[in-house]
Amino acid sequence: MSTILLVDDDPDILKLISLRLTAAGHSVKGADSGEKALAVLAASRPELVITDLKMGGMDGLTLFDEIRKQAPTLPVIILTAHGTIPDAVAATRRGVFGFQSKPFDGKHLLDRWNRRCGFPESARVRARRTGGATS
């Protein structure tokens, strides 16, 4: 099981993505702001951070810059409903691990993130891939 720090100032989105990540077998720590996310990072180290781009206060790219100072190898994925291709290119050039537009297909997106991050497959993913076998 991987620990993921999820950051979004929209409580409904935070809950929805948290439920999907938990259902996929991950442990999720939520934060509703960049500032709170940094406090979580000071206390523990997740394997992945997923953050919204546009938030009140500290935005996702500023949060990424702060994370990069504290943990340069920690992968950060930015989610946005307002992103453009130039935004994605700029974020990737800065070192963001991934840039994903909202809305998204949670099931397929989680599978792709798991593979990119090297996280082990959940039993549900293995069952889907192998036609029902989970071991």
Short mmCIF file of C-alpha atoms in Angstrom, two decimals:
data_model
loop_
_atom_site.label_atom_id
_atom_site.label_comp_id
_atom_site.label_asym_id
_atom_site.label_seq_id
_atom_site.Cartn_x
_atom_site.Cartn_y
_atom_site.Cartn_z
CA MET A 1 0.00 0.00 0.00
CA SER A 2 1.30 3.44 -0.94
CA THR A 3 0.71 6.65 0.94
CA ILE A 4 -0.53 9.55 -1.17
CA LEU A 5 -0.92 13.14 -0.05
CA LEU A 6 -3.95 14.59 -1.82
CA VAL A 7 -4.38 18.38 -1.88
CA ASP A 8 -7.49 20.18 -3.10
CA ASP A 9 -9.43 23.13 -1.72
CA ASP A 10 -12.73 21.70 -3.00
CA PRO A 11 -13.98 19.34 -0.26
CA ASP A 12 -16.13 17.34 -2.70
CA ILE A 13 -13.22 16.70 -5.08
CA LEU A 14 -10.94 15.90 -2.14
CA LYS A 15 -13.42 13.32 -0.86
CA LEU A 16 -14.12 11.81 -4.30
CA ILE A 17 -10.48 11.34 -5.28
CA SER A 18 -9.62 10.13 -1.78
CA LEU A 19 -12.33 7.46 -2.01
CA ARG A 20 -11.07 6.34 -5.41
CA LEU A 21 -7.46 6.16 -4.26
CA THR A 22 -8.44 4.29 -1.09
CA ALA A 23 -10.51 1.83 -3.12
CA ALA A 24 -7.44 1.24 -5.28
CA GLY A 25 -5.51 0.18 -2.17
CA HIS A 26 -3.68 3.37 -1.26
CA SER A 27 -3.49 5.17 2.06
CA VAL A 28 -4.56 8.78 1.56
CA LYS A 29 -3.78 11.83 3.63
CA GLY A 30 -5.86 14.84 2.63
CA ALA A 31 -5.13 18.53 2.90
CA ASP A 32 -7.41 21.36 1.81
CA SER A 33 -4.61 23.86 1.17
CA GLY A 34 -0.99 24.03 0.15
CA GLU A 35 -0.05 25.31 3.59
CA LYS A 36 -1.69 22.31 5.30
CA ALA A 37 -0.01 19.98 2.82
CA LEU A 38 3.40 21.33 3.84
CA ALA A 39 2.52 20.67 7.49
CA VAL A 40 1.63 17.06 6.60
CA LEU A 41 4.93 16.72 4.73
CA ALA A 42 6.82 18.00 7.77
CA ALA A 43 5.32 15.17 9.84
CA SER A 44 5.47 12.29 7.35
CA ARG A 45 6.65 11.46 3.85
CA PRO A 46 4.18 10.08 1.29
CA GLU A 47 5.25 8.26 -1.87
CA LEU A 48 3.28 10.65 -4.08
CA VAL A 49 1.60 14.07 -3.90
CA ILE A 50 -1.45 14.85 -6.02
CA THR A 51 -2.49 18.50 -5.92
CA ASP A 52 -4.96 20.80 -7.56
CA LEU A 53 -3.42 23.61 -9.57
CA LYS A 54 -5.81 26.46 -8.73
CA MET A 55 -6.39 26.87 -4.99
CA GLY A 56 -6.93 29.81 -2.70
CA GLY A 57 -3.69 30.86 -1.02
CA MET A 58 -0.82 28.70 -2.24
CA ASP A 59 -1.46 27.27 -5.72
CA GLY A 60 -0.31 23.86 -6.92
CA LEU A 61 2.85 25.07 -8.67
CA THR A 62 3.95 27.06 -5.63
CA LEU A 63 3.30 23.96 -3.49
CA PHE A 64 5.37 21.93 -5.96
CA ASP A 65 8.25 24.42 -5.63
CA GLU A 66 8.14 24.14 -1.82
CA ILE A 67 7.98 20.33 -1.96
CA ARG A 68 10.93 20.32 -4.37
CA LYS A 69 13.02 22.22 -1.79
CA GLN A 70 12.21 19.72 0.98
CA ALA A 71 12.04 16.48 -1.00
CA PRO A 72 13.50 16.85 -4.51
CA THR A 73 12.66 13.31 -5.61
CA LEU A 74 9.06 13.19 -4.34
CA PRO A 75 6.76 12.87 -7.39
CA VAL A 76 4.03 15.49 -7.70
CA ILE A 77 1.04 15.20 -10.01
CA ILE A 78 -0.99 18.34 -10.67
CA LEU A 79 -4.71 18.18 -11.43
CA THR A 80 -6.53 21.08 -13.02
CA ALA A 81 -9.83 22.00 -14.57
CA HIS A 82 -8.26 25.11 -16.08
CA GLY A 83 -5.01 23.83 -17.57
CA THR A 84 -3.75 24.40 -21.06
CA ILE A 85 -1.08 22.63 -23.07
CA PRO A 86 1.42 25.45 -22.40
CA ASP A 87 0.65 25.10 -18.65
CA ALA A 88 1.33 21.36 -18.83
CA VAL A 89 4.57 21.85 -20.75
CA ALA A 90 5.77 24.54 -18.33
CA ALA A 91 4.93 22.38 -15.30
CA THR A 92 6.67 19.35 -16.77
CA ARG A 93 9.78 21.40 -17.56
CA ARG A 94 9.85 22.52 -13.92
CA GLY A 95 9.90 18.87 -12.88
CA VAL A 96 6.25 18.09 -12.18
CA PHE A 97 5.80 14.32 -12.49
CA GLY A 98 2.42 14.57 -14.21
CA PHE A 99 -0.20 17.11 -15.25
CA GLN A 100 -3.78 15.88 -15.61
CA SER A 101 -6.93 17.71 -16.64
CA LYS A 102 -10.18 17.37 -14.70
CA PRO A 103 -12.58 15.69 -15.11
CA PHE A 104 -10.84 12.40 -15.57
CA ASP A 105 -11.63 8.69 -15.69
CA GLY A 106 -10.50 7.71 -12.21
CA LYS A 107 -10.10 3.98 -12.82
CA HIS A 108 -7.84 4.27 -15.85
CA LEU A 109 -5.98 7.26 -14.46
CA LEU A 110 -5.18 5.40 -11.22
CA ASP A 111 -3.92 2.39 -13.15
CA ARG A 112 -1.64 4.65 -15.23
CA TRP A 113 -0.34 6.48 -12.13
CA ASN A 114 0.35 3.19 -10.39
CA ARG A 115 2.42 1.96 -13.33
CA ARG A 116 4.32 5.27 -13.73
CA CYS A 117 5.07 5.46 -10.01
CA GLY A 118 6.06 1.80 -9.74
CA PHE A 119 3.32 1.12 -7.18
CA PRO A 120 2.27 -2.52 -6.89
CA GLU A 121 -0.95 -3.46 -8.61
CA SER A 122 -4.01 -3.71 -6.43
CA ALA A 123 -5.84 -7.04 -6.32
CA ARG A 124 -8.67 -5.45 -8.31
CA VAL A 125 -6.32 -4.34 -11.09
CA ARG A 126 -4.66 -7.79 -11.20
CA ALA A 127 -8.09 -9.46 -11.37
CA ARG A 128 -9.13 -7.25 -14.27
CA ARG A 129 -5.84 -7.91 -16.09
CA THR A 130 -5.82 -11.68 -15.51
CA GLY A 131 -9.52 -12.32 -15.99
CA GLY A 132 -10.35 -12.89 -12.32
CA ALA A 133 -7.21 -14.34 -10.68
CA THR A 134 -5.99 -12.16 -7.80
CA SER A 135 -2.73 -13.86 -6.85
#
